[in-house]
Amino acid sequence: MKEKIVVTGGTGYIGSHTAVELMNEGYEVILIDNLYNSEAVVADRIGQITGKTPQLEVFDLCRKKKVSSFFRENNDVAAIIHFAAYKAVGESVNKPLAYYRNNLVSLINLLGAMKKHGIPAMVFSSSCTVYGQPEKLPVTEDAPIQPAVSPYGNTKQIGEEIIRDTIAAHQGLKGISLRYFNPIGAHPSALIGELPRGVPENLVPFITQTAYGLRDELKVFGNDYNTPDGSCIRDYLHVVDLAKAHVTAVKRLLEGKNKNDYEIFNLGTGKGVSVLEAISSFERATGRKLQYTIAGRRAGDIEKIWADPSLANRELGWKTASSLDEAMKTAWEWEQYIRKKTEEQ
């Protein structure tokens, strides 16, 4: 058995896929989640995929005493991968205090526990939202950080600053922030995937829910952007590829291969895909025709962004392996699986 890794937000979308990849590599995994936006049954599904159900601890990371007592009892944790956060951009505009409290207090509590209990390494779930609408494309890690367009984006910027300053002040702590572009898709087993509560804010769950008949039609927000087909451009990467990057980042820290105590990497494919191209990919991969209409631009949407992932390719030895069509196919298989499960209940 390799080292023990704590995955916060471990029953969530990216956390659950990362837990699978860690366990496939032989790590012992403990999931922490307050189940605000996920379900405990996900731990059992991880067990179905890997052959071993990970330990799940259900509590809120904003409870400082609970965080401290957990790490006191689990004093052999080698690293934390921190996903747990509220993440809906639109909701964050309406509930800024909830987002600042949840996303920042949980991080501060974890960093305090790392310092107190001698846990040396953290991999932080960050976001390309820190770049805003970049002046140059593709986006490198050296691109200037733009003023955040939402409280959610601001919590990622501030979170990175808190980690950087804490690591600078305390010898023995090290960390990596991974700035994701747009994760999509699901595990090829179709046992875990993205399951937003309420109306999805991300494109692919909206696509799959429309294809399944849960939504009457898909709205494309804007077709008058300065892009080849007028729709917004994003960098969509398969969630399993993204999960594998976290395993690589943890290994880098645990094996002492990091070049600085705090490092930042972009995670993306390096290819921009428009909303209309994404819809075509889904139709091609699944054979299902989508009903969609063009709506007005949505406030806060940036026009186009995609990654320059060459630093992660070079330093982490990581790159995306799955195609857009493969990601769409797995997203659709997951949608069908979870809807049938829901209908059976």
Short mmCIF file of C-alpha atoms in Angstrom, two decimals:
data_model
loop_
_atom_site.label_atom_id
_atom_site.label_comp_id
_atom_site.label_asym_id
_atom_site.label_seq_id
_atom_site.Cartn_x
_atom_site.Cartn_y
_atom_site.Cartn_z
CA MET A 1 0.00 0.00 0.00
CA LYS A 2 1.31 3.42 -0.98
CA GLU A 3 0.85 6.61 1.06
CA LYS A 4 -2.47 7.78 2.50
CA ILE A 5 -4.08 10.63 0.55
CA VAL A 6 -7.04 12.71 1.73
CA VAL A 7 -9.37 13.84 -1.06
CA THR A 8 -11.70 16.64 0.07
CA GLY A 9 -14.91 16.94 -1.93
CA GLY A 10 -14.17 13.31 -2.65
CA THR A 11 -17.71 12.29 -3.62
CA GLY A 12 -17.97 15.21 -6.07
CA TYR A 13 -17.42 15.13 -9.82
CA ILE A 14 -13.66 15.57 -10.13
CA GLY A 15 -12.89 14.28 -6.62
CA SER A 16 -14.51 10.90 -7.25
CA HIS A 17 -12.65 10.38 -10.53
CA THR A 18 -9.38 11.34 -8.84
CA ALA A 19 -10.04 8.90 -6.01
CA VAL A 20 -10.43 6.12 -8.60
CA GLU A 21 -7.13 6.99 -10.28
CA LEU A 22 -5.29 7.22 -6.94
CA MET A 23 -6.63 3.83 -5.85
CA ASN A 24 -5.72 2.31 -9.21
CA GLU A 25 -2.16 3.46 -8.47
CA GLY A 26 -2.20 1.76 -5.07
CA TYR A 27 -2.71 4.78 -2.79
CA GLU A 28 -4.90 4.55 0.29
CA VAL A 29 -7.65 7.15 -0.06
CA ILE A 30 -9.83 8.84 2.54
CA LEU A 31 -12.70 10.95 1.21
CA ILE A 32 -13.99 13.97 3.12
CA ASP A 33 -17.27 15.52 1.96
CA ASN A 34 -20.21 17.29 3.58
CA LEU A 35 -22.49 15.96 0.77
CA TYR A 36 -23.69 19.49 -0.02
CA ASN A 37 -23.57 18.76 -3.74
CA SER A 38 -23.00 15.00 -3.91
CA GLU A 39 -24.13 11.69 -2.41
CA ALA A 40 -22.52 9.12 -0.11
CA VAL A 41 -23.37 6.32 -2.57
CA VAL A 42 -20.56 7.64 -4.80
CA ALA A 43 -18.05 6.04 -2.40
CA ASP A 44 -19.71 2.66 -3.06
CA ARG A 45 -19.53 3.26 -6.81
CA ILE A 46 -15.82 4.04 -6.49
CA GLY A 47 -15.58 0.68 -4.73
CA GLN A 48 -17.36 -1.03 -7.64
CA ILE A 49 -14.81 0.43 -10.05
CA THR A 50 -11.65 -0.20 -8.00
CA GLY A 51 -12.57 -3.29 -5.97
CA LYS A 52 -12.19 -1.45 -2.66
CA THR A 53 -14.56 1.10 -1.14
CA PRO A 54 -12.66 4.13 0.19
CA GLN A 55 -13.22 5.44 3.71
CA LEU A 56 -15.72 8.33 3.66
CA GLU A 57 -15.82 10.94 6.43
CA VAL A 58 -18.88 13.19 6.29
CA PHE A 59 -18.26 16.60 7.84
CA ASP A 60 -17.88 20.28 6.97
CA LEU A 61 -14.30 21.53 6.56
CA CYS A 62 -15.39 24.92 7.93
CA ARG A 63 -15.57 23.25 11.38
CA LYS A 64 -12.04 23.93 12.58
CA LYS A 65 -12.15 21.63 15.62
CA LYS A 66 -13.49 18.74 13.56
CA VAL A 67 -10.76 19.23 10.93
CA SER A 68 -8.09 19.26 13.62
CA SER A 69 -9.44 16.16 15.39
CA PHE A 70 -9.65 14.26 12.08
CA PHE A 71 -5.98 14.90 11.29
CA ARG A 72 -4.97 14.17 14.88
CA GLU A 73 -6.56 10.72 14.50
CA ASN A 74 -5.15 10.28 10.97
CA ASN A 75 -1.61 11.46 11.62
CA ASP A 76 -0.07 9.43 8.79
CA VAL A 77 -1.66 11.38 5.92
CA ALA A 78 0.97 12.14 3.27
CA ALA A 79 -0.94 14.69 1.18
CA ILE A 80 -4.27 16.44 0.67
CA ILE A 81 -5.98 17.00 -2.67
CA HIS A 82 -8.41 19.83 -2.01
CA PHE A 83 -11.50 19.94 -4.23
CA ALA A 84 -14.19 20.85 -1.67
CA ALA A 85 -15.73 24.19 -2.68
CA TYR A 86 -18.92 25.77 -3.89
CA LYS A 87 -18.48 26.19 -7.62
CA ALA A 88 -21.50 27.71 -9.40
CA VAL A 89 -20.45 31.03 -10.92
CA GLY A 90 -24.00 32.45 -11.12
CA GLU A 91 -24.90 31.40 -7.59
CA SER A 92 -21.72 33.00 -6.26
CA VAL A 93 -22.86 36.39 -7.60
CA ASN A 94 -26.07 36.09 -5.57
CA LYS A 95 -24.48 34.51 -2.47
CA PRO A 96 -20.99 36.02 -2.19
CA LEU A 97 -20.65 35.64 1.59
CA ALA A 98 -21.55 31.96 1.45
CA TYR A 99 -18.88 31.41 -1.20
CA TYR A 100 -16.17 33.38 0.61
CA ARG A 101 -16.91 31.65 3.90
CA ASN A 102 -17.11 28.12 2.54
CA ASN A 103 -14.28 28.22 0.02
CA LEU A 104 -11.76 30.20 2.06
CA VAL A 105 -12.45 29.09 5.65
CA SER A 106 -12.23 25.43 4.62
CA LEU A 107 -8.86 26.06 2.93
CA ILE A 108 -7.51 28.01 5.93
CA ASN A 109 -8.58 25.19 8.28
CA LEU A 110 -6.84 22.59 6.12
CA LEU A 111 -3.61 24.57 5.88
CA GLY A 112 -3.65 25.09 9.64
CA ALA A 113 -4.07 21.34 10.15
CA MET A 114 -1.21 20.61 7.74
CA LYS A 115 1.08 22.89 9.72
CA LYS A 116 -0.04 21.50 13.08
CA HIS A 117 0.00 17.80 12.18
CA GLY A 118 3.00 17.72 9.84
CA ILE A 119 1.24 17.01 6.53
CA PRO A 120 3.71 18.26 3.92
CA ALA A 121 1.83 18.47 0.62
CA MET A 122 -1.35 19.88 -0.93
CA VAL A 123 -2.68 19.79 -4.48
CA PHE A 124 -5.24 22.57 -4.92
CA SER A 125 -8.15 22.57 -7.34
CA SER A 126 -7.91 25.95 -9.06
CA SER A 127 -9.43 27.27 -12.26
CA CYS A 128 -8.76 29.08 -15.50
CA THR A 129 -11.27 31.66 -14.26
CA VAL A 130 -8.27 33.39 -12.64
CA TYR A 131 -7.22 34.55 -16.12
CA GLY A 132 -10.50 36.29 -16.99
CA GLN A 133 -10.54 37.15 -20.71
CA PRO A 134 -6.83 36.81 -21.47
CA GLU A 135 -5.08 39.21 -23.81
CA LYS A 136 -3.10 36.41 -25.52
CA LEU A 137 -4.12 32.91 -26.53
CA PRO A 138 -3.33 30.17 -25.75
CA VAL A 139 -2.99 30.99 -22.04
CA THR A 140 0.28 30.26 -20.29
CA GLU A 141 0.86 30.22 -16.52
CA ASP A 142 2.62 33.59 -16.91
CA ALA A 143 -0.55 35.31 -18.16
CA PRO A 144 -1.59 38.15 -15.84
CA ILE A 145 -4.30 37.41 -13.30
CA GLN A 146 -7.33 39.50 -14.24
CA PRO A 147 -9.87 40.95 -11.81
CA ALA A 148 -12.32 38.14 -11.07
CA VAL A 149 -15.71 38.36 -12.79
CA SER A 150 -17.43 36.43 -9.97
CA PRO A 151 -17.01 35.75 -6.26
CA TYR A 152 -16.36 32.09 -7.18
CA GLY A 153 -13.43 33.11 -9.41
CA ASN A 154 -12.19 35.43 -6.70
CA THR A 155 -12.13 32.58 -4.16
CA LYS A 156 -9.79 30.67 -6.49
CA GLN A 157 -7.50 33.69 -6.84
CA ILE A 158 -7.47 34.36 -3.10
CA GLY A 159 -7.10 30.63 -2.37
CA GLU A 160 -3.95 30.48 -4.48
CA GLU A 161 -2.56 33.53 -2.65
CA ILE A 162 -3.31 32.00 0.76
CA ILE A 163 -1.51 28.79 -0.20
CA ARG A 164 1.48 30.66 -1.63
CA ASP A 165 1.88 32.85 1.45
CA THR A 166 1.42 29.94 3.87
CA ILE A 167 4.02 27.81 2.09
CA ALA A 168 6.44 30.76 1.99
CA ALA A 169 6.07 31.24 5.75
CA HIS A 170 6.36 27.59 6.85
CA GLN A 171 9.30 25.43 5.89
CA GLY A 172 8.32 21.86 5.08
CA LEU A 173 5.04 22.73 3.36
CA LYS A 174 4.74 22.47 -0.42
CA GLY A 175 1.92 22.64 -2.88
CA ILE A 176 0.73 22.61 -6.48
CA SER A 177 -2.23 24.56 -7.85
CA LEU A 178 -3.83 23.04 -10.93
CA ARG A 179 -5.74 25.52 -13.05
CA TYR A 180 -8.37 23.51 -14.92
CA PHE A 181 -9.99 24.57 -18.09
CA ASN A 182 -13.34 22.80 -18.80
CA PRO A 183 -13.69 19.24 -17.48
CA ILE A 184 -16.34 17.11 -19.18
CA GLY A 185 -17.26 13.47 -19.60
CA ALA A 186 -17.52 10.62 -17.12
CA HIS A 187 -15.78 7.42 -16.10
CA PRO A 188 -15.97 4.77 -18.86
CA SER A 189 -17.75 2.45 -16.40
CA ALA A 190 -20.65 5.00 -16.36
CA LEU A 191 -20.78 4.55 -12.56
CA ILE A 192 -19.60 8.08 -11.71
CA GLY A 193 -19.98 11.41 -13.50
CA GLU A 194 -21.17 14.99 -13.23
CA LEU A 195 -24.53 15.35 -11.48
CA PRO A 196 -25.42 19.01 -10.92
CA ARG A 197 -28.37 19.79 -8.69
CA GLY A 198 -30.98 22.05 -10.20
CA VAL A 199 -30.36 23.74 -13.56
CA PRO A 200 -26.83 22.99 -14.82
CA GLU A 201 -24.45 25.90 -15.27
CA ASN A 202 -22.07 23.89 -17.47
CA LEU A 203 -22.67 23.07 -21.12
CA VAL A 204 -22.30 19.28 -21.24
CA PRO A 205 -24.79 18.36 -18.45
CA PHE A 206 -27.25 20.68 -20.18
CA ILE A 207 -26.59 18.85 -23.46
CA THR A 208 -27.06 15.39 -21.94
CA GLN A 209 -30.18 16.39 -19.99
CA THR A 210 -31.70 17.84 -23.15
CA ALA A 211 -30.86 14.69 -25.11
CA TYR A 212 -32.49 12.57 -22.39
CA GLY A 213 -35.64 14.68 -22.51
CA LEU A 214 -35.32 16.34 -19.09
CA ARG A 215 -35.09 19.75 -20.78
CA ASP A 216 -37.06 20.94 -23.79
CA GLU A 217 -34.16 22.56 -25.57
CA LEU A 218 -30.61 23.72 -25.22
CA LYS A 219 -29.86 27.44 -25.24
CA VAL A 220 -26.67 28.66 -26.89
CA PHE A 221 -25.81 31.95 -25.24
CA GLY A 222 -24.67 34.25 -28.03
CA ASN A 223 -23.73 33.68 -31.66
CA ASP A 224 -22.21 37.10 -32.28
CA TYR A 225 -18.84 36.67 -30.58
CA ASN A 226 -15.60 37.27 -32.46
CA THR A 227 -15.09 33.55 -33.12
CA PRO A 228 -15.32 31.47 -36.33
CA ASP A 229 -18.96 30.44 -35.73
CA GLY A 230 -19.96 33.25 -33.34
CA SER A 231 -20.28 31.04 -30.23
CA CYS A 232 -17.95 31.04 -27.21
CA ILE A 233 -14.78 28.95 -27.29
CA ARG A 234 -13.54 26.80 -24.41
CA ASP A 235 -10.93 24.09 -23.79
CA TYR A 236 -12.80 20.88 -22.93
CA LEU A 237 -10.81 18.04 -21.35
CA HIS A 238 -11.94 14.59 -20.26
CA VAL A 239 -12.38 14.33 -16.48
CA VAL A 240 -10.37 11.07 -16.36
CA ASP A 241 -7.40 12.85 -17.96
CA LEU A 242 -7.84 15.62 -15.40
CA ALA A 243 -7.97 13.10 -12.54
CA LYS A 244 -4.73 11.50 -13.70
CA ALA A 245 -3.01 14.88 -13.55
CA HIS A 246 -3.72 15.02 -9.80
CA VAL A 247 -2.05 11.64 -9.28
CA THR A 248 0.98 12.91 -11.19
CA ALA A 249 1.04 16.13 -9.14
CA VAL A 250 0.85 14.23 -5.82
CA LYS A 251 3.69 11.93 -6.93
CA ARG A 252 5.79 14.96 -7.86
CA LEU A 253 5.39 16.42 -4.37
CA LEU A 254 5.85 13.15 -2.47
CA GLU A 255 8.92 12.17 -4.49
CA GLY A 256 10.47 15.64 -4.08
CA LYS A 257 10.59 16.30 -7.82
CA ASN A 258 8.98 19.75 -7.49
CA LYS A 259 11.33 22.58 -8.54
CA ASN A 260 9.75 25.09 -6.16
CA ASP A 261 7.80 24.71 -2.94
CA TYR A 262 4.76 26.16 -4.73
CA GLU A 263 4.06 25.45 -8.39
CA ILE A 264 1.19 26.21 -10.79
CA PHE A 265 0.15 24.27 -13.89
CA ASN A 266 -2.54 24.76 -16.53
CA LEU A 267 -4.54 21.64 -17.38
CA GLY A 268 -6.20 21.58 -20.78
CA THR A 269 -5.95 20.10 -24.25
CA GLY A 270 -4.46 23.20 -25.85
CA LYS A 271 -7.32 23.29 -28.35
CA GLY A 272 -10.25 25.70 -28.38
CA VAL A 273 -13.68 24.27 -29.17
CA SER A 274 -16.78 26.39 -29.76
CA VAL A 275 -20.16 25.69 -28.19
CA LEU A 276 -21.58 24.79 -31.60
CA GLU A 277 -18.64 22.44 -32.28
CA ALA A 278 -19.25 20.79 -28.89
CA ILE A 279 -22.90 20.21 -29.82
CA SER A 280 -21.82 18.66 -33.15
CA SER A 281 -19.35 16.42 -31.29
CA PHE A 282 -22.12 15.14 -29.00
CA GLU A 283 -24.41 14.43 -31.95
CA ARG A 284 -21.60 12.63 -33.78
CA ALA A 285 -20.54 10.55 -30.76
CA THR A 286 -24.03 9.49 -29.70
CA GLY A 287 -26.11 9.59 -32.89
CA ARG A 288 -28.67 11.81 -31.13
CA LYS A 289 -29.90 15.10 -32.60
CA LEU A 290 -30.16 18.04 -30.20
CA GLN A 291 -32.80 20.76 -30.18
CA TYR A 292 -31.12 24.09 -29.52
CA THR A 293 -31.89 27.77 -29.96
CA ILE A 294 -29.68 30.83 -29.98
CA ALA A 295 -30.24 33.11 -26.98
CA GLY A 296 -28.65 36.41 -26.01
CA ARG A 297 -25.22 36.58 -24.44
CA ARG A 298 -25.00 35.54 -20.81
CA ALA A 299 -23.53 38.00 -18.29
CA GLY A 300 -20.04 37.08 -17.14
CA ASP A 301 -19.23 34.76 -20.06
CA ILE A 302 -15.82 35.33 -21.61
CA GLU A 303 -15.50 35.12 -25.37
CA LYS A 304 -12.71 32.58 -25.83
CA ILE A 305 -10.08 30.83 -23.78
CA TRP A 306 -7.92 27.76 -24.17
CA ALA A 307 -4.79 26.51 -22.46
CA ASP A 308 -1.16 26.28 -23.32
CA PRO A 309 -0.57 23.00 -21.42
CA SER A 310 3.11 22.67 -22.44
CA LEU A 311 4.43 23.29 -18.90
CA ALA A 312 2.29 20.45 -17.50
CA ASN A 313 3.23 18.28 -20.49
CA ARG A 314 6.92 18.87 -19.84
CA GLU A 315 7.16 19.01 -16.04
CA LEU A 316 4.42 16.58 -14.99
CA GLY A 317 4.81 14.29 -17.99
CA TRP A 318 1.04 14.60 -18.38
CA LYS A 319 -1.15 15.27 -21.38
CA THR A 320 -4.74 14.62 -22.36
CA ALA A 321 -5.38 11.26 -24.01
CA SER A 322 -9.13 11.29 -24.75
CA SER A 323 -10.86 13.00 -27.66
CA LEU A 324 -13.82 15.35 -27.41
CA ASP A 325 -16.08 12.71 -28.98
CA GLU A 326 -14.95 10.11 -26.39
CA ALA A 327 -15.72 12.54 -23.57
CA MET A 328 -19.18 13.25 -25.00
CA LYS A 329 -19.91 9.53 -25.37
CA THR A 330 -19.06 8.84 -21.71
CA ALA A 331 -21.10 11.85 -20.56
CA TRP A 332 -24.13 10.45 -22.40
CA GLU A 333 -23.62 6.91 -21.00
CA TRP A 334 -23.44 8.38 -17.47
CA GLU A 335 -26.61 10.45 -18.01
CA GLN A 336 -28.51 7.34 -19.07
CA TYR A 337 -27.18 5.30 -16.14
CA ILE A 338 -28.03 7.86 -13.46
CA ARG A 339 -31.50 8.61 -14.87
CA LYS A 340 -32.40 4.91 -14.90
CA LYS A 341 -31.13 4.61 -11.33
CA THR A 342 -33.26 7.59 -10.31
CA GLU A 343 -36.35 6.19 -12.05
CA GLU A 344 -35.91 2.83 -10.27
CA GLN A 345 -36.00 4.46 -6.83
#
